[in-house]
Coordinates of C-alpha atoms in Angstrom, one line a residue:
Chain A
M9 CA 10.8 18.2 -13.3
S10 CA 10.6 15.6 -10.8
F11 CA 7.0 15.3 -11.0
I12 CA 6.8 14.8 -14.3
A13 CA 9.5 12.6 -14.2
D14 CA 7.5 10.8 -11.1
T15 CA 4.1 10.7 -12.6
W16 CA 5.6 8.8 -15.5
G17 CA 7.5 6.7 -13.9
Q18 CA 4.4 5.5 -12.0
T19 CA 2.4 5.5 -15.4
Q20 CA 4.8 2.7 -16.9
R21 CA 3.7 0.4 -14.2
W22 CA 0.0 1.0 -15.4
L23 CA 1.3 0.3 -18.7
V24 CA 2.7 -2.7 -18.2
H25 CA -0.7 -3.5 -16.3
L26 CA -2.8 -3.2 -19.6
K27 CA 0.4 -4.8 -21.6
K28 CA -0.3 -8.0 -19.7
D29 CA -3.9 -8.1 -18.8
R30 CA -5.7 -7.5 -21.8
M31 CA -8.7 -9.0 -21.1
S32 CA -9.8 -6.2 -18.6
L33 CA -9.3 -4.3 -21.2
M34 CA -11.9 -6.3 -23.5
L35 CA -14.2 -7.3 -20.5
G36 CA -14.2 -3.8 -19.3
I37 CA -16.0 -2.8 -23.0
L38 CA -18.0 -5.6 -23.0
Q39 CA -21.3 -4.2 -21.3
P40 CA -21.5 -0.9 -23.4
M41 CA -20.8 -3.3 -26.5
I42 CA -23.8 -5.4 -25.5
L43 CA -25.7 -2.4 -25.0
L44 CA -24.6 -0.8 -28.4
T45 CA -25.1 -4.0 -30.3
L46 CA -27.9 -5.4 -29.1
V47 CA -30.0 -2.2 -27.5
G48 CA -29.1 -0.1 -29.8
P49 CA -30.4 -1.8 -33.1
L50 CA -33.2 -3.0 -31.1
L51 CA -34.8 0.3 -30.0
N52 CA -33.5 1.6 -33.9
H53 CA -35.5 -0.8 -34.9
V54 CA -39.0 0.2 -33.1
A55 CA -38.2 3.8 -33.4
N56 CA -38.4 3.1 -37.3
D57 CA -41.4 0.7 -36.7
A58 CA -44.2 2.8 -37.8
D59 CA -44.9 6.5 -38.7
S60 CA -46.3 7.3 -35.1
I61 CA -43.0 6.3 -33.7
K62 CA -40.9 7.6 -36.0
A63 CA -42.7 11.4 -35.7
L64 CA -42.4 11.0 -32.2
M65 CA -39.2 10.3 -32.0
Q66 CA -38.0 13.4 -34.2
E67 CA -39.9 15.2 -31.7
R68 CA -38.6 14.0 -28.3
F69 CA -34.9 13.0 -29.8
Q70 CA -34.8 15.4 -32.6
T71 CA -33.4 12.4 -34.9
T72 CA -35.0 8.8 -35.5
D73 CA -31.4 7.4 -35.8
Y74 CA -31.3 5.9 -32.4
L75 CA -27.9 4.0 -32.7
T76 CA -26.4 7.4 -33.4
F77 CA -28.6 9.0 -30.7
M78 CA -27.5 5.8 -27.9
F79 CA -23.3 6.0 -29.2
S80 CA -22.9 9.3 -27.1
G81 CA -24.4 7.7 -24.0
I82 CA -22.7 4.3 -24.2
A83 CA -19.0 6.3 -25.1
A84 CA -19.9 8.4 -22.2
F85 CA -21.1 5.3 -20.1
T86 CA -18.2 3.6 -20.8
I87 CA -15.9 6.5 -19.8
L88 CA -18.1 6.4 -16.2
L89 CA -17.5 2.7 -15.7
N90 CA -13.4 3.5 -16.1
S91 CA -13.0 6.2 -14.2
I92 CA -15.4 5.5 -11.5
L93 CA -13.5 1.9 -10.5
G94 CA -10.3 4.0 -11.5
G95 CA -9.1 3.6 -7.6
I96 CA -9.5 0.2 -7.4
P97 CA -5.6 -1.0 -8.0
V98 CA -4.8 2.3 -5.2
V99 CA -7.2 0.4 -3.0
F100 CA -5.3 -2.8 -3.8
D101 CA -2.4 -1.6 -3.4
R102 CA -3.1 0.1 0.3
E103 CA -4.6 -3.4 1.3
T104 CA -1.5 -5.4 0.0
G105 CA 0.9 -2.9 1.8
F106 CA 2.5 -1.6 -1.7
M107 CA 1.5 2.0 -0.9
D108 CA 3.8 2.2 1.8
K109 CA 6.6 1.1 -0.2
V110 CA 5.6 3.9 -2.6
L111 CA 5.1 6.5 0.2
A112 CA 8.3 5.5 2.1
S113 CA 10.3 7.1 -1.2
P114 CA 10.9 10.3 -2.4
V115 CA 8.3 10.2 -5.2
S116 CA 6.1 13.5 -5.1
R117 CA 2.7 12.5 -3.6
L118 CA 1.1 14.6 -6.1
S119 CA 2.9 12.1 -8.7
I120 CA 0.9 8.7 -7.2
V121 CA -2.9 10.3 -8.2
S122 CA -1.5 11.6 -11.7
A123 CA 0.0 8.5 -12.6
R124 CA -3.2 6.9 -12.3
F125 CA -5.1 10.0 -13.5
L126 CA -3.7 9.9 -16.8
Y127 CA -3.5 6.2 -17.2
V128 CA -7.3 5.7 -16.6
I129 CA -7.9 9.0 -19.1
L130 CA -5.9 7.4 -21.5
Y131 CA -7.3 3.8 -21.1
S132 CA -11.1 5.1 -21.2
L133 CA -9.8 6.7 -24.0
L134 CA -8.9 3.7 -25.6
Q135 CA -11.6 1.7 -25.0
V136 CA -14.0 4.7 -26.3
A137 CA -12.0 4.6 -29.6
L138 CA -12.4 0.7 -29.6
I139 CA -16.2 1.1 -28.7
S140 CA -16.3 3.8 -32.0
V141 CA -14.8 1.3 -34.3
V142 CA -17.9 -1.3 -33.1
A143 CA -20.4 1.7 -33.7
I144 CA -18.9 2.8 -37.3
A145 CA -19.5 -1.0 -38.0
L146 CA -23.0 -1.2 -37.1
G147 CA -23.9 2.0 -38.9
V148 CA -23.1 5.1 -36.7
R149 CA -21.9 7.8 -38.8
P150 CA -21.6 11.0 -37.7
A151 CA -21.9 14.4 -39.6
A152 CA -18.9 15.7 -39.0
P153 CA -16.5 13.0 -37.9
L154 CA -14.1 15.9 -37.0
L155 CA -16.2 17.8 -34.7
A156 CA -17.4 14.2 -33.4
I157 CA -14.0 13.0 -31.7
T158 CA -12.6 16.7 -30.6
A159 CA -16.3 17.2 -29.0
L160 CA -15.9 13.1 -27.8
V161 CA -12.1 13.4 -26.2
T162 CA -13.1 17.1 -24.5
Y163 CA -15.9 16.3 -22.9
G164 CA -14.9 12.8 -22.4
T165 CA -11.8 13.7 -20.7
L166 CA -13.7 16.6 -18.6
L167 CA -15.9 14.3 -17.3
C168 CA -13.5 11.3 -16.9
A169 CA -11.3 14.0 -15.1
G170 CA -13.7 14.5 -12.0
I171 CA -15.4 10.9 -11.6
T172 CA -11.2 9.6 -11.4
V173 CA -10.4 11.7 -8.6
F174 CA -13.9 11.2 -7.1
S175 CA -12.5 7.2 -7.4
L176 CA -8.6 8.2 -6.2
A177 CA -9.9 10.1 -2.6
L178 CA -12.2 7.2 -1.9
A179 CA -9.6 5.1 -2.6
F180 CA -8.1 6.8 0.1
V181 CA -10.8 6.3 2.2
F182 CA -11.8 3.2 2.1
P183 CA -9.1 0.4 3.4
H184 CA -11.6 -2.9 1.9
H185 CA -12.0 -3.1 -2.0
S186 CA -15.1 -4.9 -0.9
I187 CA -16.3 -1.3 0.6
F188 CA -15.4 0.5 -2.5
F189 CA -16.9 -1.6 -4.7
A190 CA -20.5 -1.1 -2.7
I191 CA -20.1 2.6 -2.6
T192 CA -19.1 2.9 -6.4
G193 CA -21.6 0.3 -7.4
F194 CA -24.0 2.1 -5.3
L195 CA -23.0 5.3 -7.3
L196 CA -22.6 3.4 -10.8
T197 CA -27.1 3.4 -11.4
P198 CA -28.5 7.1 -10.4
L199 CA -25.5 8.1 -12.5
L200 CA -26.3 6.0 -15.3
V201 CA -30.4 6.3 -15.2
L202 CA -30.5 9.7 -14.1
S203 CA -29.1 11.3 -17.6
P204 CA -29.7 10.8 -20.7
T205 CA -27.9 8.2 -22.0
F206 CA -31.1 6.4 -23.3
V207 CA -33.3 9.2 -23.8
S208 CA -33.3 12.9 -24.3
L209 CA -34.1 15.2 -21.2
E210 CA -37.3 16.3 -22.8
S211 CA -38.7 12.6 -23.0
M212 CA -38.0 12.8 -19.0
P213 CA -40.3 14.0 -16.1
T214 CA -39.5 17.2 -15.0
W215 CA -38.2 15.9 -11.7
M216 CA -36.1 13.6 -13.5
A217 CA -34.6 16.1 -15.8
T218 CA -34.1 18.3 -13.6
V219 CA -32.0 16.1 -11.2
A220 CA -30.4 14.8 -14.4
W221 CA -29.6 18.4 -14.8
A222 CA -27.5 17.7 -11.5
N223 CA -25.8 14.7 -13.5
P224 CA -22.1 15.4 -14.7
M225 CA -22.9 12.9 -17.7
T226 CA -25.3 15.0 -18.4
H227 CA -23.1 17.7 -19.6
A228 CA -21.0 15.2 -21.4
I229 CA -23.4 13.7 -23.5
E230 CA -25.5 16.2 -24.5
P231 CA -22.1 18.2 -26.5
I232 CA -21.2 15.2 -27.5
R233 CA -24.5 13.8 -29.0
A234 CA -25.3 17.5 -30.6
A235 CA -21.5 17.2 -32.0
F236 CA -22.1 13.7 -33.7
F237 CA -25.7 15.1 -35.6
A238 CA -23.9 18.6 -36.3
E239 CA -22.8 19.6 -40.3
T240 CA -20.3 22.1 -38.8
W241 CA -18.8 23.6 -36.2
S242 CA -21.1 26.6 -36.1
E243 CA -24.1 24.9 -35.7
W244 CA -22.6 22.6 -33.1
L245 CA -21.3 26.1 -31.3
V246 CA -24.4 27.5 -28.7
P247 CA -24.3 28.8 -25.7
S248 CA -25.3 25.8 -24.0
R249 CA -21.8 23.8 -24.7
G250 CA -19.7 26.5 -23.0
L251 CA -21.9 26.1 -20.3
S252 CA -21.8 22.3 -20.3
A253 CA -18.2 22.7 -20.3
L254 CA -18.0 25.5 -17.6
C255 CA -20.5 22.8 -15.4
L256 CA -18.1 19.9 -16.2
L257 CA -15.0 21.9 -15.2
V258 CA -16.7 23.0 -11.3
F259 CA -17.4 19.6 -11.0
D260 CA -13.8 18.2 -11.7
A261 CA -12.7 21.4 -9.4
L262 CA -14.8 20.3 -6.7
C263 CA -13.7 16.9 -7.2
F264 CA -10.1 17.6 -7.2
A265 CA -10.6 19.5 -4.3
F266 CA -12.3 17.0 -2.1
A267 CA -9.6 14.6 -3.1
V268 CA -6.7 16.9 -2.2
R269 CA -8.5 17.3 0.9
I270 CA -8.7 13.4 2.0
I271 CA -5.8 12.2 0.4
R272 CA -3.7 14.9 2.2
R273 CA -5.6 13.6 5.5
R274 CA -4.5 10.8 4.9
L275 CA -0.6 10.5 3.7
E276 CA 0.0 12.9 6.7
G277 CA -0.1 9.9 9.2
Chain B
M20 CA 20.2 15.4 -4.9
T21 CA 20.1 15.9 -1.3
S22 CA 23.4 16.7 0.7
T23 CA 24.6 14.1 3.2
N24 CA 26.2 14.3 6.6
K25 CA 28.2 11.3 6.5
T26 CA 29.8 12.3 10.3
G27 CA 26.2 11.8 12.4
P28 CA 24.9 8.3 13.1
A29 CA 22.1 6.8 10.5
L30 CA 19.0 6.5 12.5
S31 CA 18.6 9.2 15.7
V32 CA 15.2 8.4 17.6
E33 CA 14.8 11.0 20.4
G34 CA 11.3 11.0 22.8
L35 CA 9.2 9.6 20.2
V36 CA 5.6 9.4 21.5
K37 CA 3.3 8.1 19.2
E38 CA -0.6 9.0 20.4
Y39 CA -3.7 7.4 18.8
K40 CA -7.4 8.7 18.6
G41 CA -8.7 7.6 22.1
G42 CA -5.3 8.7 23.6
I43 CA -3.7 5.4 22.7
K44 CA 0.1 5.3 23.2
A45 CA 2.0 3.3 21.3
V46 CA 5.4 4.4 21.9
D47 CA 5.8 6.2 24.6
G48 CA 9.3 8.2 24.8
L49 CA 11.1 5.9 23.0
S50 CA 14.7 7.2 22.3
F51 CA 17.7 5.2 20.4
R52 CA 20.5 5.5 18.1
I53 CA 21.8 3.6 15.2
E54 CA 25.6 4.1 14.0
R55 CA 26.6 4.0 10.3
G56 CA 26.8 0.9 9.4
E57 CA 25.7 -1.0 12.4
V58 CA 23.0 -3.4 12.3
Y59 CA 20.4 -2.6 15.5
A60 CA 17.3 -5.2 16.3
L61 CA 14.2 -3.5 18.1
L62 CA 12.9 -6.7 20.2
G63 CA 9.5 -6.6 21.6
P64 CA 6.3 -8.3 22.2
N65 CA 3.3 -7.8 20.2
G66 CA 2.0 -4.6 21.1
A67 CA 5.4 -3.3 22.2
G68 CA 5.0 -0.2 19.8
K69 CA 7.7 -1.6 17.2
T70 CA 5.7 -1.9 14.3
T71 CA 4.6 2.1 15.0
T72 CA 8.2 3.1 15.3
I73 CA 9.0 1.3 12.3
R74 CA 6.5 3.0 10.8
T75 CA 7.4 6.3 12.1
V76 CA 11.4 6.1 11.4
V77 CA 10.2 5.5 7.5
T78 CA 7.9 8.6 7.2
L79 CA 4.6 6.6 7.4
L80 CA 3.6 8.2 10.7
R81 CA 3.3 11.6 11.8
P82 CA 5.4 11.4 15.5
T83 CA 3.1 12.8 18.4
A84 CA 6.4 13.8 20.1
G85 CA 10.1 13.5 20.0
K86 CA 12.4 13.5 16.8
V87 CA 13.1 11.0 13.9
V88 CA 16.7 12.2 12.2
V89 CA 17.9 10.0 9.1
A90 CA 21.2 10.3 7.8
G91 CA 21.2 13.9 9.2
H92 CA 17.5 14.6 8.0
D93 CA 14.1 15.1 10.1
A94 CA 11.7 12.5 9.0
W95 CA 9.0 14.6 9.1
S96 CA 10.1 18.4 8.4
D97 CA 12.6 17.3 6.0
A98 CA 10.4 14.1 4.8
D99 CA 11.9 13.8 1.1
A100 CA 15.6 14.3 1.7
A101 CA 15.2 11.3 4.8
R102 CA 13.4 9.3 2.2
A103 CA 16.4 9.4 0.1
K104 CA 18.4 8.2 2.4
L105 CA 16.5 5.0 3.4
G106 CA 15.1 1.6 2.5
Y107 CA 12.4 0.0 3.3
V108 CA 11.9 -3.4 3.2
P109 CA 8.0 -4.4 4.7
Q110 CA 7.1 -7.0 6.9
E111 CA 4.4 -8.5 4.3
I112 CA 5.5 -9.2 1.1
A113 CA 3.9 -6.0 -1.5
L114 CA 5.0 -7.0 -4.9
D115 CA 2.7 -5.8 -8.1
R116 CA 1.7 -9.1 -9.3
Y117 CA 1.7 -8.1 -13.2
L118 CA 5.4 -7.4 -13.1
S119 CA 8.6 -9.1 -13.1
G120 CA 11.3 -8.8 -11.3
R121 CA 13.5 -6.5 -13.3
Q122 CA 10.4 -4.5 -14.0
H123 CA 10.1 -4.2 -9.6
L124 CA 13.5 -3.1 -9.9
E125 CA 13.1 -0.7 -12.3
L126 CA 9.8 1.1 -10.5
A127 CA 11.7 1.1 -7.3
A128 CA 14.6 2.7 -9.2
R129 CA 12.4 5.9 -10.6
L130 CA 10.5 6.0 -6.9
Y131 CA 13.8 7.1 -5.8
R132 CA 15.2 8.9 -8.7
V133 CA 18.0 6.9 -9.6
P134 CA 19.2 7.9 -12.8
K135 CA 18.4 5.5 -15.8
A136 CA 22.1 4.7 -16.7
L137 CA 22.9 4.0 -12.9
A138 CA 19.6 2.0 -12.5
K139 CA 20.5 -0.4 -15.1
E140 CA 23.8 -0.8 -13.8
R141 CA 22.4 -1.5 -10.4
I142 CA 19.5 -3.4 -11.1
E143 CA 21.9 -6.0 -12.8
K144 CA 24.3 -6.0 -9.7
L145 CA 21.4 -6.8 -7.5
L146 CA 20.0 -8.9 -9.4
G147 CA 23.6 -11.3 -9.3
V148 CA 23.4 -10.6 -5.6
V149 CA 20.3 -12.2 -4.6
E150 CA 20.2 -14.8 -6.4
L151 CA 17.5 -13.5 -9.4
S152 CA 19.4 -13.1 -12.4
D153 CA 17.9 -16.3 -14.3
R154 CA 14.5 -15.3 -12.8
A155 CA 14.6 -11.6 -13.7
E156 CA 12.0 -11.4 -16.3
D157 CA 9.9 -13.9 -15.2
G158 CA 6.8 -12.5 -13.7
I159 CA 6.5 -12.4 -10.0
K160 CA 3.7 -14.9 -9.7
T161 CA 5.9 -17.9 -10.3
Y162 CA 8.4 -16.8 -7.6
S163 CA 8.5 -18.5 -4.4
G164 CA 8.0 -16.8 -1.0
G165 CA 11.7 -16.7 -0.3
M166 CA 12.4 -15.1 -4.1
K167 CA 9.9 -12.6 -3.6
K168 CA 11.6 -11.7 -0.1
R169 CA 15.2 -11.3 -1.5
L170 CA 13.5 -9.1 -4.5
E171 CA 11.9 -6.8 -2.0
I172 CA 15.2 -6.7 0.0
A173 CA 17.1 -5.9 -3.4
C174 CA 14.3 -3.0 -4.2
G175 CA 15.2 -1.4 -0.9
L176 CA 19.2 -1.5 -1.6
I177 CA 18.8 0.3 -5.0
H178 CA 19.6 4.0 -3.8
E179 CA 22.2 2.5 -2.0
P180 CA 20.5 3.9 1.2
E181 CA 22.4 4.7 4.7
L182 CA 19.8 3.0 6.3
L183 CA 18.1 -0.1 5.5
V184 CA 14.8 -0.7 7.8
L185 CA 13.8 -4.6 7.3
D186 CA 10.3 -5.4 9.7
E187 CA 10.8 -9.1 10.3
P188 CA 12.9 -9.9 7.3
T189 CA 12.9 -13.4 7.4
Q190 CA 9.3 -14.1 8.8
G191 CA 7.2 -17.2 7.5
L192 CA 10.7 -18.1 5.4
D193 CA 12.4 -21.5 5.1
I194 CA 15.7 -22.2 6.6
Q195 CA 17.8 -22.0 4.0
T196 CA 16.4 -18.6 2.6
R197 CA 16.9 -17.4 6.6
Y198 CA 20.2 -18.2 6.7
R199 CA 21.2 -16.4 3.0
I200 CA 19.2 -13.1 4.2
W201 CA 21.4 -13.2 7.2
D202 CA 24.6 -13.6 5.2
F203 CA 23.2 -10.6 3.3
V204 CA 22.5 -8.7 5.8
A205 CA 25.8 -9.2 7.2
E206 CA 27.6 -7.8 3.9
L207 CA 25.7 -4.9 4.0
R208 CA 27.5 -4.5 7.5
E209 CA 30.4 -4.5 6.0
K210 CA 29.8 -2.1 3.6
G211 CA 28.7 0.7 5.8
T212 CA 24.8 0.0 5.5
A213 CA 23.2 0.4 8.8
V214 CA 20.0 -2.1 9.3
L215 CA 17.4 -1.6 11.9
L216 CA 15.3 -4.8 12.1
T217 CA 12.4 -5.8 13.9
T218 CA 12.4 -9.5 14.8
H219 CA 10.7 -12.2 17.2
D220 CA 13.7 -13.8 16.1
M221 CA 16.3 -14.4 19.3
E222 CA 18.6 -16.3 17.3
E223 CA 18.5 -14.0 14.3
A224 CA 18.9 -10.8 16.9
D225 CA 21.5 -12.3 18.0
R226 CA 23.4 -13.4 15.2
L227 CA 23.2 -10.4 13.2
A228 CA 22.5 -7.7 15.6
D229 CA 25.6 -4.9 17.0
R230 CA 23.2 -3.8 19.5
I231 CA 19.7 -5.1 20.5
G232 CA 16.8 -2.8 22.3
I233 CA 13.9 -4.5 23.8
V234 CA 11.1 -2.5 23.8
D235 CA 7.8 -2.8 25.6
H236 CA 4.8 -0.8 26.3
G237 CA 6.0 2.0 24.2
Q238 CA 9.0 2.3 25.5
L239 CA 12.5 1.0 25.4
Q240 CA 13.1 -1.6 28.3
G241 CA 16.8 -2.7 27.8
E242 CA 19.6 -2.2 25.6
G243 CA 23.3 -3.1 24.4
T244 CA 24.9 -6.0 22.9
S245 CA 23.8 -9.2 22.8
A246 CA 26.6 -9.4 25.8
E247 CA 25.9 -7.1 27.9
L248 CA 22.2 -7.6 27.9
K249 CA 23.1 -11.7 29.0
A250 CA 25.4 -10.1 31.9
D251 CA 22.6 -7.5 32.9
F252 CA 20.4 -10.4 32.9
G253 CA 22.2 -11.0 36.7
G254 CA 24.2 -14.1 36.1
E255 CA 23.4 -17.5 35.2
R256 CA 20.1 -19.1 34.8
V257 CA 17.9 -21.9 35.9
K258 CA 14.9 -22.7 34.5
V259 CA 12.3 -24.8 36.1
D260 CA 9.6 -26.6 34.5
L261 CA 7.0 -26.8 37.6
G262 CA 4.4 -29.4 35.8
R263 CA 1.2 -29.4 38.2
T264 CA 2.9 -27.9 41.3
A265 CA 1.3 -24.5 42.2
L266 CA 3.6 -22.2 44.1
D267 CA 1.8 -19.4 46.5
A268 CA 3.3 -16.0 46.7
Q269 CA 4.9 -16.5 50.0
Q270 CA 6.5 -20.4 48.8
L271 CA 8.0 -18.4 45.5
E272 CA 9.0 -15.5 48.5
E273 CA 11.0 -18.4 50.0
L274 CA 12.7 -19.7 47.0
G275 CA 13.6 -16.3 46.3
A276 CA 15.5 -15.8 49.5
L277 CA 17.2 -19.3 48.7
E278 CA 21.2 -18.1 48.7
G279 CA 22.4 -16.9 45.4
V280 CA 19.6 -16.0 44.1
S281 CA 19.7 -12.3 42.0
S282 CA 16.1 -12.2 40.9
Y283 CA 13.0 -14.9 40.0
E284 CA 10.1 -14.9 37.2
L285 CA 7.2 -17.3 37.4
R286 CA 5.2 -17.6 34.1
G287 CA 2.7 -20.1 34.0
R288 CA 4.0 -22.6 35.4
S289 CA 7.3 -21.9 34.6
L290 CA 10.0 -20.2 37.2
L291 CA 13.1 -18.5 36.1
L292 CA 15.6 -18.0 38.5
A293 CA 18.8 -15.5 38.2
A294 CA 21.6 -16.7 40.1
T295 CA 26.0 -16.4 40.5
S296 CA 26.3 -20.0 40.2
A297 CA 23.3 -22.0 38.1
R298 CA 24.9 -25.1 38.9
D299 CA 25.2 -24.9 42.4
L300 CA 21.6 -23.4 42.7
A301 CA 19.9 -26.2 40.7
P302 CA 20.4 -29.1 43.2
Q303 CA 19.0 -26.9 46.0
V304 CA 15.7 -25.9 44.3
A305 CA 14.9 -29.5 43.3
T306 CA 15.5 -30.5 46.7
W307 CA 13.4 -27.5 48.1
L308 CA 10.8 -28.1 45.3
E309 CA 10.0 -31.4 46.9
E310 CA 10.1 -31.2 50.5
K311 CA 7.7 -27.9 50.3
T312 CA 5.3 -29.3 47.6
G313 CA 6.0 -33.3 47.3
E314 CA 6.7 -33.2 43.8
A315 CA 9.9 -33.3 42.2
P316 CA 10.1 -30.3 38.8
R317 CA 9.4 -32.2 35.2
S318 CA 12.2 -30.3 34.4
L319 CA 15.1 -28.4 35.3
S320 CA 17.3 -27.1 33.3
F321 CA 20.6 -23.7 34.4
G322 CA 23.4 -22.4 32.3
Q323 CA 24.7 -19.1 30.7
P324 CA 21.3 -16.8 29.8
S325 CA 19.8 -17.3 26.7
L326 CA 18.5 -13.9 24.6
D327 CA 15.4 -15.4 24.9
D328 CA 16.0 -16.1 29.0
V329 CA 16.4 -11.7 28.6
F330 CA 13.9 -10.7 26.4
L331 CA 11.5 -12.8 28.7
K332 CA 13.0 -11.5 32.2
I333 CA 12.4 -7.9 30.5
T334 CA 8.9 -8.0 28.7
G335 CA 7.5 -10.8 31.5
R336 CA 5.0 -13.1 29.7
G337 CA 5.6 -13.4 26.1
L338 CA 3.1 -12.6 23.3
R339 CA 0.1 -10.6 23.9
D340 CA -2.7 -9.7 21.6
G341 CA -5.3 -6.5 21.6
E342 CA -3.1 -3.7 21.9
V343 CA -1.6 -1.5 19.6
A344 CA 1.2 -2.7 17.1

């Protein structure tokens, strides 16, 4: 009971941040929004410009609707961005000494991480919801909306969980935000580029597709993308969906084990 | 809720050792205790081990050896119970810029698991005590340094701790705020809350503390009430500013052998002598200096020793840098 109360008690602090700093919420979706509103329609136009390209698109991407194709990648990218930066307030709390005050209280240690974790997941899903509104306005139409939403929330949460926990672990490792930003910035580019955010795995060079397979982003994007194009649950529910979920669960478990090890070591003085 | 042992001391530190990687000993066998309702000041130059001691007491650091017991609870093996009994106000102001004064107190109440109804009552009371009732809803971005410090203290008291740890509580604050905080600490003592404070301000220690511990090189070098420490100084004191005059070891020895001198200490150009009668010794010292060095001292003062004199006598030269805090 105390763990839940402790988690909720601290989550409320982050919710005050959300209420007082709506600008960050909007700025956080600016980059994915630019990609969605400019790159999406542009490439959609290119893809449908000539029959030969259209045919190639169909062959490599299994669709000519590039906007809907890209949306699942942009949604995953939004989640990636939020979760990888999810540890920043913890770094600042450590820098300012606020964390010392929290640690000097009897509050559950795990709840410090779980409160932030919970908040980042809620925040990411909120941002994805906002981006979805824009996507619908631009013409993204999932064939089976309930299936698309379920896949988006499920695989999005699985992706968010592992990366957020990893980011929180980094926040306990690096004492200064400058190092934290440098490391997360360095990780962000390969995670984005070596994934099927903009192109399908089939369109990538073999070596790149192999590397991309080890990227958790891939295992979130592929099932979400398939859910946007599938017309029925049975069409979507193939063994690779389970494999993707399993890969994300393993990734989450590894991140969790790494975080527990790091955070425990840091908190034990 | 944890059980409360109201009979033992509020804090007991026994043989505390904290060794960092590389074999650096920040605290080396420190022992002291604080009774309930007692204000105890821990004094020491930079790098003496004060901060490490404080961080160990508030359960942020695991001791290498020794024991820290807060209101009957071991600060490491029974940490949660110990944490529930202590309030901590760090040296640096550490507040969340997005929260208001009231939201900080609400968060503190949740961190210390104070029941909601009780927390509401205490928040109103504490806001009144620290004179922030009319600014409670404002973001702390609009607070002055003094207001932030008062809010920090209120947060440290939300769970009515048996021991309040104040790390340099008035550092960098204006004189009015210092006096307010001093009055506040005095009120806490009257209510039976024990206070452990660290300070560089001798006046603060002299005014507030029931007992003072002087720590250096990670060990307690002196302890007692202000009056006891001053008595241990070895009588009255004569302080001489030598100006440009330099004394060699033999001359110092001769000075120390003057009648009535119980001890002496040379720090840079400043000479501190303890004597049974400073009034009698002062003219002797002035004459001796003029005769032996050919120069009169730049200034000479004498009287009862201050806590400052005691501190400097015990710890030697003042501030030291480059050591583990």
